[in-house]
Amino acid sequence: MTTVEKNKQLVIRFNQEFFESGNTAITNELLADVFVNHTAPPNAPTDATVMIHFVVGFHKGFSDVSVQIHEVLGEEDKVSLRKTITAIHTGEFMGKPATGKKVEMNVIEIDIVKNGKITDHWSKNDFMQVVQGL
């Protein structure tokens, strides 16, 4: 398997175990010690803290979380993917009580992988529109 293919598999695994399953401990294995989340909100830490906090809160407020990966592209140390995260709003989330609604969040992300670890992460998503629709 080429390095690019290994990197693609690592990013897919991260999405399945971290985002879909809510396994925050996987960050210790798959994220580099000097990981940078370039999508962190202004004045927030740019390490994995914001992502971990989001996933923990998301899994408290939503059940049946599923990540469907539609495309995975890799070149050199970069992996980009287009995915859809679906879930059912079964608990409080961002101050909104459970609605029972099924939500769908569309995401495009780019990750850099070096020495078998994700070092950098960028993403664009329609998460705020999803929250407004609850």
mmCIF file of N, CA and C in Angstrom:
data_model
loop_
_atom_site.group_PDB
_atom_site.id
_atom_site.type_symbol
_atom_site.label_atom_id
_atom_site.label_comp_id
_atom_site.label_asym_id
_atom_site.label_seq_id
_atom_site.Cartn_x
_atom_site.Cartn_y
_atom_site.Cartn_z
ATOM 1 N N MET A 1 0.846 -1.168 0.000
ATOM 2 C CA MET A 1 0.000 0.000 0.000
ATOM 3 C C MET A 1 0.901 1.244 0.000
ATOM 4 N N THR A 2 0.583 2.206 -0.846
ATOM 5 C CA THR A 2 1.376 3.428 -0.921
ATOM 6 C C THR A 2 1.145 4.300 0.325
ATOM 7 N N THR A 3 2.026 5.244 0.534
ATOM 8 C CA THR A 3 1.868 6.179 1.655
ATOM 9 C C THR A 3 0.570 6.961 1.518
ATOM 10 N N VAL A 4 0.238 7.382 0.309
ATOM 11 C CA VAL A 4 -1.014 8.128 0.102
ATOM 12 C C VAL A 4 -2.210 7.269 0.500
ATOM 13 N N GLU A 5 -2.214 6.002 0.124
ATOM 14 C CA GLU A 5 -3.326 5.111 0.490
ATOM 15 C C GLU A 5 -3.384 4.901 2.005
ATOM 16 N N LYS A 6 -2.228 4.756 2.641
ATOM 17 C CA LYS A 6 -2.198 4.618 4.107
ATOM 18 C C LYS A 6 -2.754 5.876 4.770
ATOM 19 N N ASN A 7 -2.375 7.035 4.255
ATOM 20 C CA ASN A 7 -2.883 8.293 4.809
ATOM 21 C C ASN A 7 -4.396 8.395 4.658
ATOM 22 N N LYS A 8 -4.911 7.994 3.501
ATOM 23 C CA LYS A 8 -6.363 8.018 3.283
ATOM 24 C C LYS A 8 -7.069 7.088 4.270
ATOM 25 N N GLN A 9 -6.531 5.902 4.480
ATOM 26 C CA GLN A 9 -7.126 4.952 5.421
ATOM 27 C C GLN A 9 -7.098 5.496 6.851
ATOM 28 N N LEU A 10 -6.017 6.184 7.207
ATOM 29 C CA LEU A 10 -5.910 6.761 8.548
ATOM 30 C C LEU A 10 -6.993 7.829 8.769
ATOM 31 N N VAL A 11 -7.207 8.699 7.788
ATOM 32 C CA VAL A 11 -8.220 9.753 7.915
ATOM 33 C C VAL A 11 -9.621 9.143 7.951
ATOM 34 N N ILE A 12 -9.864 8.125 7.168
ATOM 35 C CA ILE A 12 -11.161 7.429 7.212
ATOM 36 C C ILE A 12 -11.362 6.810 8.596
ATOM 37 N N ARG A 13 -10.340 6.150 9.101
ATOM 38 C CA ARG A 13 -10.437 5.541 10.440
ATOM 39 C C ARG A 13 -10.726 6.599 11.502
ATOM 40 N N PHE A 14 -10.030 7.733 11.424
ATOM 41 C CA PHE A 14 -10.262 8.808 12.380
ATOM 42 C C PHE A 14 -11.726 9.254 12.337
ATOM 43 N N ASN A 15 -12.263 9.413 11.149
ATOM 44 C CA ASN A 15 -13.661 9.825 11.022
ATOM 45 C C ASN A 15 -14.612 8.784 11.599
ATOM 46 N N GLN A 16 -14.349 7.523 11.343
ATOM 47 C CA GLN A 16 -15.233 6.470 11.847
ATOM 48 C C GLN A 16 -15.158 6.338 13.364
ATOM 49 N N GLU A 17 -13.952 6.345 13.906
ATOM 50 C CA GLU A 17 -13.806 6.119 15.350
ATOM 51 C C GLU A 17 -14.056 7.376 16.175
ATOM 52 N N PHE A 18 -13.610 8.520 15.696
ATOM 53 C CA PHE A 18 -13.761 9.758 16.467
ATOM 54 C C PHE A 18 -15.140 10.371 16.247
ATOM 55 N N PHE A 19 -15.453 10.740 15.019
ATOM 56 C CA PHE A 19 -16.718 11.430 14.767
ATOM 57 C C PHE A 19 -17.922 10.497 14.872
ATOM 58 N N GLU A 20 -17.844 9.330 14.254
ATOM 59 C CA GLU A 20 -19.004 8.433 14.249
ATOM 60 C C GLU A 20 -19.194 7.736 15.592
ATOM 61 N N SER A 21 -18.156 7.151 16.147
ATOM 62 C CA SER A 21 -18.278 6.384 17.384
ATOM 63 C C SER A 21 -18.105 7.221 18.645
ATOM 64 N N GLY A 22 -17.533 8.412 18.516
ATOM 65 C CA GLY A 22 -17.332 9.263 19.688
ATOM 66 C C GLY A 22 -16.161 8.851 20.548
ATOM 67 N N ASN A 23 -15.224 8.090 19.986
ATOM 68 C CA ASN A 23 -14.056 7.621 20.719
ATOM 69 C C ASN A 23 -13.003 8.724 20.754
ATOM 70 N N THR A 24 -13.040 9.550 21.793
ATOM 71 C CA THR A 24 -12.094 10.669 21.866
ATOM 72 C C THR A 24 -10.673 10.209 22.183
ATOM 73 N N ALA A 25 -10.509 9.038 22.771
ATOM 74 C CA ALA A 25 -9.171 8.528 23.087
ATOM 75 C C ALA A 25 -8.351 8.266 21.823
ATOM 76 N N ILE A 26 -9.020 8.083 20.693
ATOM 77 C CA ILE A 26 -8.311 7.806 19.442
ATOM 78 C C ILE A 26 -7.432 8.992 19.039
ATOM 79 N N THR A 27 -7.727 10.178 19.588
ATOM 80 C CA THR A 27 -6.893 11.344 19.266
ATOM 81 C C THR A 27 -5.458 11.128 19.724
ATOM 82 N N ASN A 28 -5.263 10.398 20.817
ATOM 83 C CA ASN A 28 -3.910 10.122 21.307
ATOM 84 C C ASN A 28 -3.110 9.271 20.331
ATOM 85 N N GLU A 29 -3.808 8.415 19.596
ATOM 86 C CA GLU A 29 -3.144 7.515 18.651
ATOM 87 C C GLU A 29 -2.967 8.121 17.267
ATOM 88 N N LEU A 30 -3.974 8.867 16.796
ATOM 89 C CA LEU A 30 -3.974 9.293 15.398
ATOM 90 C C LEU A 30 -3.620 10.755 15.155
ATOM 91 N N LEU A 31 -3.610 11.584 16.200
ATOM 92 C CA LEU A 31 -3.225 12.986 16.022
ATOM 93 C C LEU A 31 -1.801 13.196 16.528
ATOM 94 N N ALA A 32 -1.057 13.997 15.807
ATOM 95 C CA ALA A 32 0.321 14.302 16.191
ATOM 96 C C ALA A 32 0.340 15.102 17.495
ATOM 97 N N ASP A 33 1.450 15.021 18.200
ATOM 98 C CA ASP A 33 1.610 15.800 19.435
ATOM 99 C C ASP A 33 1.456 17.293 19.167
ATOM 100 N N VAL A 34 1.913 17.726 17.995
ATOM 101 C CA VAL A 34 1.768 19.128 17.603
ATOM 102 C C VAL A 34 0.715 19.185 16.492
ATOM 103 N N PHE A 35 -0.533 18.931 16.865
ATOM 104 C CA PHE A 35 -1.673 18.965 15.956
ATOM 105 C C PHE A 35 -2.253 20.372 15.932
ATOM 106 N N VAL A 36 -2.647 20.848 14.745
ATOM 107 C CA VAL A 36 -3.248 22.175 14.631
ATOM 108 C C VAL A 36 -4.606 22.059 13.944
ATOM 109 N N ASN A 37 -5.653 22.500 14.656
ATOM 110 C CA ASN A 37 -7.011 22.566 14.111
ATOM 111 C C ASN A 37 -7.188 23.979 13.562
ATOM 112 N N HIS A 38 -7.058 24.118 12.259
ATOM 113 C CA HIS A 38 -7.150 25.430 11.613
ATOM 114 C C HIS A 38 -8.589 25.929 11.531
ATOM 115 N N THR A 39 -9.549 25.102 11.946
ATOM 116 C CA THR A 39 -10.962 25.465 11.907
ATOM 117 C C THR A 39 -11.468 25.902 13.277
ATOM 118 N N ALA A 40 -10.616 25.915 14.266
ATOM 119 C CA ALA A 40 -11.039 26.324 15.610
ATOM 120 C C ALA A 40 -11.561 27.759 15.574
ATOM 121 N N PRO A 41 -12.583 28.049 16.387
ATOM 122 C CA PRO A 41 -13.116 29.419 16.434
ATOM 123 C C PRO A 41 -12.044 30.411 16.896
ATOM 124 N N PRO A 42 -12.231 31.691 16.579
ATOM 125 C CA PRO A 42 -11.274 32.704 17.030
ATOM 126 C C PRO A 42 -11.075 32.658 18.545
ATOM 127 N N ASN A 43 -9.862 32.837 18.977
ATOM 128 C CA ASN A 43 -9.476 32.858 20.400
ATOM 129 C C ASN A 43 -9.618 31.508 21.108
ATOM 130 N N ALA A 44 -9.931 30.453 20.379
ATOM 131 C CA ALA A 44 -10.024 29.108 20.966
ATOM 132 C C ALA A 44 -8.691 28.393 20.762
ATOM 133 N N PRO A 45 -8.409 27.388 21.591
ATOM 134 C CA PRO A 45 -7.183 26.612 21.378
ATOM 135 C C PRO A 45 -7.207 25.951 19.998
ATOM 136 N N THR A 46 -6.059 25.859 19.361
ATOM 137 C CA THR A 46 -5.996 25.247 18.035
ATOM 138 C C THR A 46 -5.501 23.808 18.085
ATOM 139 N N ASP A 47 -5.399 23.240 19.286
ATOM 140 C CA ASP A 47 -5.075 21.812 19.387
ATOM 141 C C ASP A 47 -6.382 21.025 19.221
ATOM 142 N N ALA A 48 -6.431 19.800 19.657
ATOM 143 C CA ALA A 48 -7.624 18.960 19.467
ATOM 144 C C ALA A 48 -8.740 19.253 20.471
ATOM 145 N N THR A 49 -8.518 20.149 21.415
ATOM 146 C CA THR A 49 -9.484 20.414 22.486
ATOM 147 C C THR A 49 -10.875 20.750 21.971
ATOM 148 N N VAL A 50 -10.974 21.665 21.019
ATOM 149 C CA VAL A 50 -12.278 22.094 20.501
ATOM 150 C C VAL A 50 -12.986 20.935 19.804
ATOM 151 N N MET A 51 -12.244 20.157 19.032
ATOM 152 C CA MET A 51 -12.840 19.010 18.336
ATOM 153 C C MET A 51 -13.353 17.975 19.338
ATOM 154 N N ILE A 52 -12.585 17.707 20.369
ATOM 155 C CA ILE A 52 -12.996 16.732 21.384
ATOM 156 C C ILE A 52 -14.248 17.226 22.098
ATOM 157 N N HIS A 53 -14.258 18.481 22.485
ATOM 158 C CA HIS A 53 -15.418 19.062 23.160
ATOM 159 C C HIS A 53 -16.668 18.960 22.272
ATOM 160 N N PHE A 54 -16.510 19.261 20.984
ATOM 161 C CA PHE A 54 -17.630 19.168 20.051
ATOM 162 C C PHE A 54 -18.157 17.742 19.957
ATOM 163 N N VAL A 55 -17.270 16.784 19.778
ATOM 164 C CA VAL A 55 -17.703 15.390 19.608
ATOM 165 C C VAL A 55 -18.387 14.865 20.864
ATOM 166 N N VAL A 56 -17.861 15.188 22.031
ATOM 167 C CA VAL A 56 -18.498 14.755 23.282
ATOM 168 C C VAL A 56 -19.901 15.344 23.379
ATOM 169 N N GLY A 57 -20.041 16.646 23.141
ATOM 170 C CA GLY A 57 -21.357 17.291 23.200
ATOM 171 C C GLY A 57 -22.304 16.775 22.139
ATOM 172 N N PHE A 58 -21.773 16.548 20.944
ATOM 173 C CA PHE A 58 -22.602 16.048 19.844
ATOM 174 C C PHE A 58 -23.175 14.676 20.187
ATOM 175 N N HIS A 59 -22.339 13.798 20.728
ATOM 176 C CA HIS A 59 -22.807 12.454 21.066
ATOM 177 C C HIS A 59 -23.744 12.443 22.269
ATOM 178 N N LYS A 60 -23.715 13.466 23.119
ATOM 179 C CA LYS A 60 -24.700 13.580 24.203
ATOM 180 C C LYS A 60 -26.052 14.014 23.651
ATOM 181 N N GLY A 61 -26.043 14.868 22.640
ATOM 182 C CA GLY A 61 -27.282 15.410 22.094
ATOM 183 C C GLY A 61 -27.864 14.630 20.930
ATOM 184 N N PHE A 62 -27.075 13.746 20.341
ATOM 185 C CA PHE A 62 -27.526 13.030 19.139
ATOM 186 C C PHE A 62 -27.219 11.540 19.267
ATOM 187 N N SER A 63 -28.087 10.742 18.703
ATOM 188 C CA SER A 63 -27.867 9.299 18.650
ATOM 189 C C SER A 63 -27.853 8.857 17.189
ATOM 190 N N ASP A 64 -27.561 7.592 16.981
ATOM 191 C CA ASP A 64 -27.490 7.029 15.627
ATOM 192 C C ASP A 64 -26.586 7.866 14.715
ATOM 193 N N VAL A 65 -25.441 8.265 15.242
ATOM 194 C CA VAL A 65 -24.504 9.081 14.475
ATOM 195 C C VAL A 65 -23.853 8.204 13.405
ATOM 196 N N SER A 66 -23.850 8.702 12.194
ATOM 197 C CA SER A 66 -23.273 7.962 11.080
ATOM 198 C C SER A 66 -22.479 8.927 10.197
ATOM 199 N N VAL A 67 -21.314 8.480 9.756
ATOM 200 C CA VAL A 67 -20.489 9.268 8.841
ATOM 201 C C VAL A 67 -20.440 8.528 7.513
ATOM 202 N N GLN A 68 -20.987 9.155 6.484
ATOM 203 C CA GLN A 68 -20.895 8.594 5.139
ATOM 204 C C GLN A 68 -19.837 9.375 4.383
ATOM 205 N N ILE A 69 -18.804 8.682 3.953
ATOM 206 C CA ILE A 69 -17.726 9.333 3.210
ATOM 207 C C ILE A 69 -18.000 9.119 1.730
ATOM 208 N N HIS A 70 -18.157 10.228 1.018
ATOM 209 C CA HIS A 70 -18.519 10.180 -0.391
ATOM 210 C C HIS A 70 -17.305 10.170 -1.311
ATOM 211 N N GLU A 71 -16.269 10.915 -0.928
ATOM 212 C CA GLU A 71 -15.055 10.987 -1.744
ATOM 213 C C GLU A 71 -13.852 11.142 -0.840
ATOM 214 N N VAL A 72 -12.758 10.511 -1.227
ATOM 215 C CA VAL A 72 -11.490 10.669 -0.517
ATOM 216 C C VAL A 72 -10.419 10.893 -1.578
ATOM 217 N N LEU A 73 -9.733 12.009 -1.463
ATOM 218 C CA LEU A 73 -8.675 12.339 -2.403
ATOM 219 C C LEU A 73 -7.370 12.479 -1.634
ATOM 220 N N GLY A 74 -6.297 11.967 -2.194
ATOM 221 C CA GLY A 74 -5.009 12.076 -1.536
ATOM 222 C C GLY A 74 -3.919 12.456 -2.502
ATOM 223 N N GLU A 75 -3.030 13.324 -2.033
ATOM 224 C CA GLU A 75 -1.873 13.711 -2.823
ATOM 225 C C GLU A 75 -0.760 14.098 -1.856
ATOM 226 N N GLU A 76 0.380 13.473 -2.020
ATOM 227 C CA GLU A 76 1.521 13.678 -1.122
ATOM 228 C C GLU A 76 1.062 13.470 0.324
ATOM 229 N N ASP A 77 1.158 14.486 1.185
ATOM 230 C CA ASP A 77 0.771 14.300 2.590
ATOM 231 C C ASP A 77 -0.624 14.834 2.904
ATOM 232 N N LYS A 78 -1.395 15.199 1.879
ATOM 233 C CA LYS A 78 -2.727 15.767 2.085
ATOM 234 C C LYS A 78 -3.815 14.757 1.746
ATOM 235 N N VAL A 79 -4.860 14.746 2.601
ATOM 236 C CA VAL A 79 -6.045 13.926 2.351
ATOM 237 C C VAL A 79 -7.251 14.849 2.469
ATOM 238 N N SER A 80 -8.096 14.811 1.471
ATOM 239 C CA SER A 80 -9.316 15.612 1.486
ATOM 240 C C SER A 80 -10.502 14.671 1.353
ATOM 241 N N LEU A 81 -11.547 14.975 2.096
ATOM 242 C CA LEU A 81 -12.745 14.160 1.921
ATOM 243 C C LEU A 81 -14.003 14.989 2.007
ATOM 244 N N ARG A 82 -15.017 14.449 1.343
ATOM 245 C CA ARG A 82 -16.364 15.017 1.376
ATOM 246 C C ARG A 82 -17.224 13.988 2.069
ATOM 247 N N LYS A 83 -17.905 14.436 3.134
ATOM 248 C CA LYS A 83 -18.672 13.486 3.936
ATOM 249 C C LYS A 83 -19.983 14.109 4.385
ATOM 250 N N THR A 84 -20.887 13.248 4.803
ATOM 251 C CA THR A 84 -22.151 13.655 5.394
ATOM 252 C C THR A 84 -22.272 12.953 6.737
ATOM 253 N N ILE A 85 -22.550 13.736 7.776
ATOM 254 C CA ILE A 85 -22.788 13.180 9.104
ATOM 255 C C ILE A 85 -24.286 13.266 9.359
ATOM 256 N N THR A 86 -24.909 12.128 9.661
ATOM 257 C CA THR A 86 -26.331 12.104 9.996
ATOM 258 C C THR A 86 -26.483 11.637 11.436
ATOM 259 N N ALA A 87 -27.558 12.096 12.067
ATOM 260 C CA ALA A 87 -27.826 11.719 13.454
ATOM 261 C C ALA A 87 -29.264 12.100 13.795
ATOM 262 N N ILE A 88 -29.710 11.640 14.961
ATOM 263 C CA ILE A 88 -31.051 11.977 15.448
ATOM 264 C C ILE A 88 -30.899 12.766 16.737
ATOM 265 N N HIS A 89 -31.572 13.904 16.808
ATOM 266 C CA HIS A 89 -31.468 14.817 17.955
ATOM 267 C C HIS A 89 -32.304 14.262 19.111
ATOM 268 N N THR A 90 -31.652 13.512 20.005
ATOM 269 C CA THR A 90 -32.350 12.830 21.103
ATOM 270 C C THR A 90 -32.021 13.381 22.485
ATOM 271 N N GLY A 91 -31.179 14.396 22.553
ATOM 272 C CA GLY A 91 -30.819 14.987 23.842
ATOM 273 C C GLY A 91 -30.558 16.471 23.680
ATOM 274 N N GLU A 92 -30.363 17.154 24.794
ATOM 275 C CA GLU A 92 -30.103 18.587 24.719
ATOM 276 C C GLU A 92 -28.790 18.853 24.003
ATOM 277 N N PHE A 93 -28.802 19.862 23.153
ATOM 278 C CA PHE A 93 -27.592 20.246 22.437
ATOM 279 C C PHE A 93 -27.607 21.746 22.220
ATOM 280 N N MET A 94 -26.572 22.415 22.681
ATOM 281 C CA MET A 94 -26.440 23.866 22.565
ATOM 282 C C MET A 94 -27.701 24.585 23.072
ATOM 283 N N GLY A 95 -28.224 24.086 24.195
ATOM 284 C CA GLY A 95 -29.384 24.696 24.818
ATOM 285 C C GLY A 95 -30.712 24.338 24.192
ATOM 286 N N LYS A 96 -30.701 23.506 23.172
ATOM 287 C CA LYS A 96 -31.948 23.111 22.500
ATOM 288 C C LYS A 96 -32.356 21.726 22.983
ATOM 289 N N PRO A 97 -33.589 21.597 23.515
ATOM 290 C CA PRO A 97 -34.050 20.284 23.963
ATOM 291 C C PRO A 97 -34.234 19.332 22.778
ATOM 292 N N ALA A 98 -34.249 18.048 23.071
ATOM 293 C CA ALA A 98 -34.390 17.028 22.027
ATOM 294 C C ALA A 98 -35.627 17.276 21.186
ATOM 295 N N THR A 99 -35.480 17.131 19.886
ATOM 296 C CA THR A 99 -36.608 17.302 18.959
ATOM 297 C C THR A 99 -36.985 15.999 18.261
ATOM 298 N N GLY A 100 -36.093 15.015 18.292
ATOM 299 C CA GLY A 100 -36.331 13.773 17.563
ATOM 300 C C GLY A 100 -36.064 13.913 16.074
ATOM 301 N N LYS A 101 -35.609 15.085 15.636
ATOM 302 C CA LYS A 101 -35.360 15.313 14.211
ATOM 303 C C LYS A 101 -34.080 14.627 13.758
ATOM 304 N N LYS A 102 -34.119 14.125 12.541
ATOM 305 C CA LYS A 102 -32.911 13.604 11.911
ATOM 306 C C LYS A 102 -32.198 14.786 11.276
ATOM 307 N N VAL A 103 -30.902 14.891 11.516
ATOM 308 C CA VAL A 103 -30.118 15.985 10.956
ATOM 309 C C VAL A 103 -29.080 15.430 9.989
ATOM 310 N N GLU A 104 -28.651 16.304 9.101
ATOM 311 C CA GLU A 104 -27.641 15.939 8.113
ATOM 312 C C GLU A 104 -26.685 17.111 7.986
ATOM 313 N N MET A 105 -25.416 16.867 8.251
ATOM 314 C CA MET A 105 -24.398 17.900 8.155
ATOM 315 C C MET A 105 -23.407 17.512 7.063
ATOM 316 N N ASN A 106 -23.196 18.428 6.139
ATOM 317 C CA ASN A 106 -22.278 18.193 5.032
ATOM 318 C C ASN A 106 -20.938 18.842 5.343
ATOM 319 N N VAL A 107 -19.861 18.098 5.100
ATOM 320 C CA VAL A 107 -18.525 18.548 5.490
ATOM 321 C C VAL A 107 -17.533 18.272 4.366
ATOM 322 N N ILE A 108 -16.651 19.228 4.173
ATOM 323 C CA ILE A 108 -15.470 19.022 3.331
ATOM 324 C C ILE A 108 -14.277 19.300 4.229
ATOM 325 N N GLU A 109 -13.332 18.386 4.263
ATOM 326 C CA GLU A 109 -12.174 18.587 5.134
ATOM 327 C C GLU A 109 -10.883 18.262 4.401
ATOM 328 N N ILE A 110 -9.828 18.867 4.899
ATOM 329 C CA ILE A 110 -8.471 18.593 4.423
ATOM 330 C C ILE A 110 -7.622 18.310 5.652
ATOM 331 N N ASP A 111 -6.864 17.248 5.593
ATOM 332 C CA ASP A 111 -5.964 16.877 6.674
ATOM 333 C C ASP A 111 -4.566 16.674 6.101
ATOM 334 N N ILE A 112 -3.572 16.987 6.899
ATOM 335 C CA ILE A 112 -2.188 16.679 6.536
ATOM 336 C C ILE A 112 -1.741 15.546 7.450
ATOM 337 N N VAL A 113 -1.129 14.529 6.851
ATOM 338 C CA VAL A 113 -0.657 13.366 7.597
ATOM 339 C C VAL A 113 0.843 13.247 7.405
ATOM 340 N N LYS A 114 1.555 13.188 8.528
ATOM 341 C CA LYS A 114 3.008 12.995 8.497
ATOM 342 C C LYS A 114 3.374 11.922 9.502
ATOM 343 N N ASN A 115 4.194 10.986 9.060
ATOM 344 C CA ASN A 115 4.655 9.891 9.927
ATOM 345 C C ASN A 115 3.501 9.157 10.599
ATOM 346 N N GLY A 116 2.419 8.933 9.856
ATOM 347 C CA GLY A 116 1.291 8.154 10.368
ATOM 348 C C GLY A 116 0.400 8.879 11.360
ATOM 349 N N LYS A 117 0.493 10.210 11.430
ATOM 350 C CA LYS A 117 -0.341 10.995 12.350
ATOM 351 C C LYS A 117 -0.885 12.225 11.620
ATOM 352 N N ILE A 118 -2.099 12.618 11.988
ATOM 353 C CA ILE A 118 -2.687 13.830 11.421
ATOM 354 C C ILE A 118 -2.065 15.024 12.144
ATOM 355 N N THR A 119 -1.470 15.942 11.370
ATOM 356 C CA THR A 119 -0.806 17.107 11.963
ATOM 357 C C THR A 119 -1.630 18.381 11.840
ATOM 358 N N ASP A 120 -2.444 18.473 10.786
ATOM 359 C CA ASP A 120 -3.226 19.685 10.525
ATOM 360 C C ASP A 120 -4.604 19.301 10.005
ATOM 361 N N HIS A 121 -5.600 20.131 10.351
ATOM 362 C CA HIS A 121 -6.984 19.854 9.957
ATOM 363 C C HIS A 121 -7.699 21.159 9.608
ATOM 364 N N TRP A 122 -8.401 21.149 8.480
ATOM 365 C CA TRP A 122 -9.292 22.236 8.071
ATOM 366 C C TRP A 122 -10.624 21.618 7.701
ATOM 367 N N SER A 123 -11.720 22.307 7.961
ATOM 368 C CA SER A 123 -13.015 21.802 7.489
ATOM 369 C C SER A 123 -13.983 22.952 7.273
ATOM 370 N N LYS A 124 -14.927 22.721 6.377
ATOM 371 C CA LYS A 124 -16.053 23.618 6.122
ATOM 372 C C LYS A 124 -17.302 22.757 6.221
ATOM 373 N N ASN A 125 -18.312 23.283 6.923
ATOM 374 C CA ASN A 125 -19.535 22.501 7.080
ATOM 375 C C ASN A 125 -20.740 23.426 7.199
ATOM 376 N N ASP A 126 -21.913 22.832 7.160
ATOM 377 C CA ASP A 126 -23.153 23.595 7.295
ATOM 378 C C ASP A 126 -23.785 23.366 8.670
ATOM 379 N N PHE A 127 -22.941 23.185 9.684
ATOM 380 C CA PHE A 127 -23.385 22.857 11.030
ATOM 381 C C PHE A 127 -24.343 23.897 11.622
ATOM 382 N N MET A 128 -24.051 25.181 11.448
ATOM 383 C CA MET A 128 -24.909 26.208 12.055
ATOM 384 C C MET A 128 -26.322 26.192 11.458
ATOM 385 N N GLN A 129 -26.452 25.889 10.178
ATOM 386 C CA GLN A 129 -27.780 25.756 9.578
ATOM 387 C C GLN A 129 -28.528 24.566 10.182
ATOM 388 N N VAL A 130 -27.786 23.503 10.479
ATOM 389 C CA VAL A 130 -28.398 22.321 11.095
ATOM 390 C C VAL A 130 -28.940 22.691 12.476
ATOM 391 N N VAL A 131 -28.135 23.380 13.281
ATOM 392 C CA VAL A 131 -28.548 23.777 14.625
ATOM 393 C C VAL A 131 -29.755 24.700 14.568
ATOM 394 N N GLN A 132 -29.762 25.639 13.626
ATOM 395 C CA GLN A 132 -30.889 26.561 13.502
ATOM 396 C C GLN A 132 -32.180 25.833 13.132
ATOM 397 N N GLY A 133 -32.053 24.690 12.467
ATOM 398 C CA GLY A 133 -33.239 23.926 12.056
ATOM 399 C C GLY A 133 -33.788 23.007 13.126
ATOM 400 N N LEU A 134 -33.163 22.953 14.295
ATOM 401 C CA LEU A 134 -33.659 22.075 15.362
ATOM 402 C C LEU A 134 -34.914 22.638 16.003
#
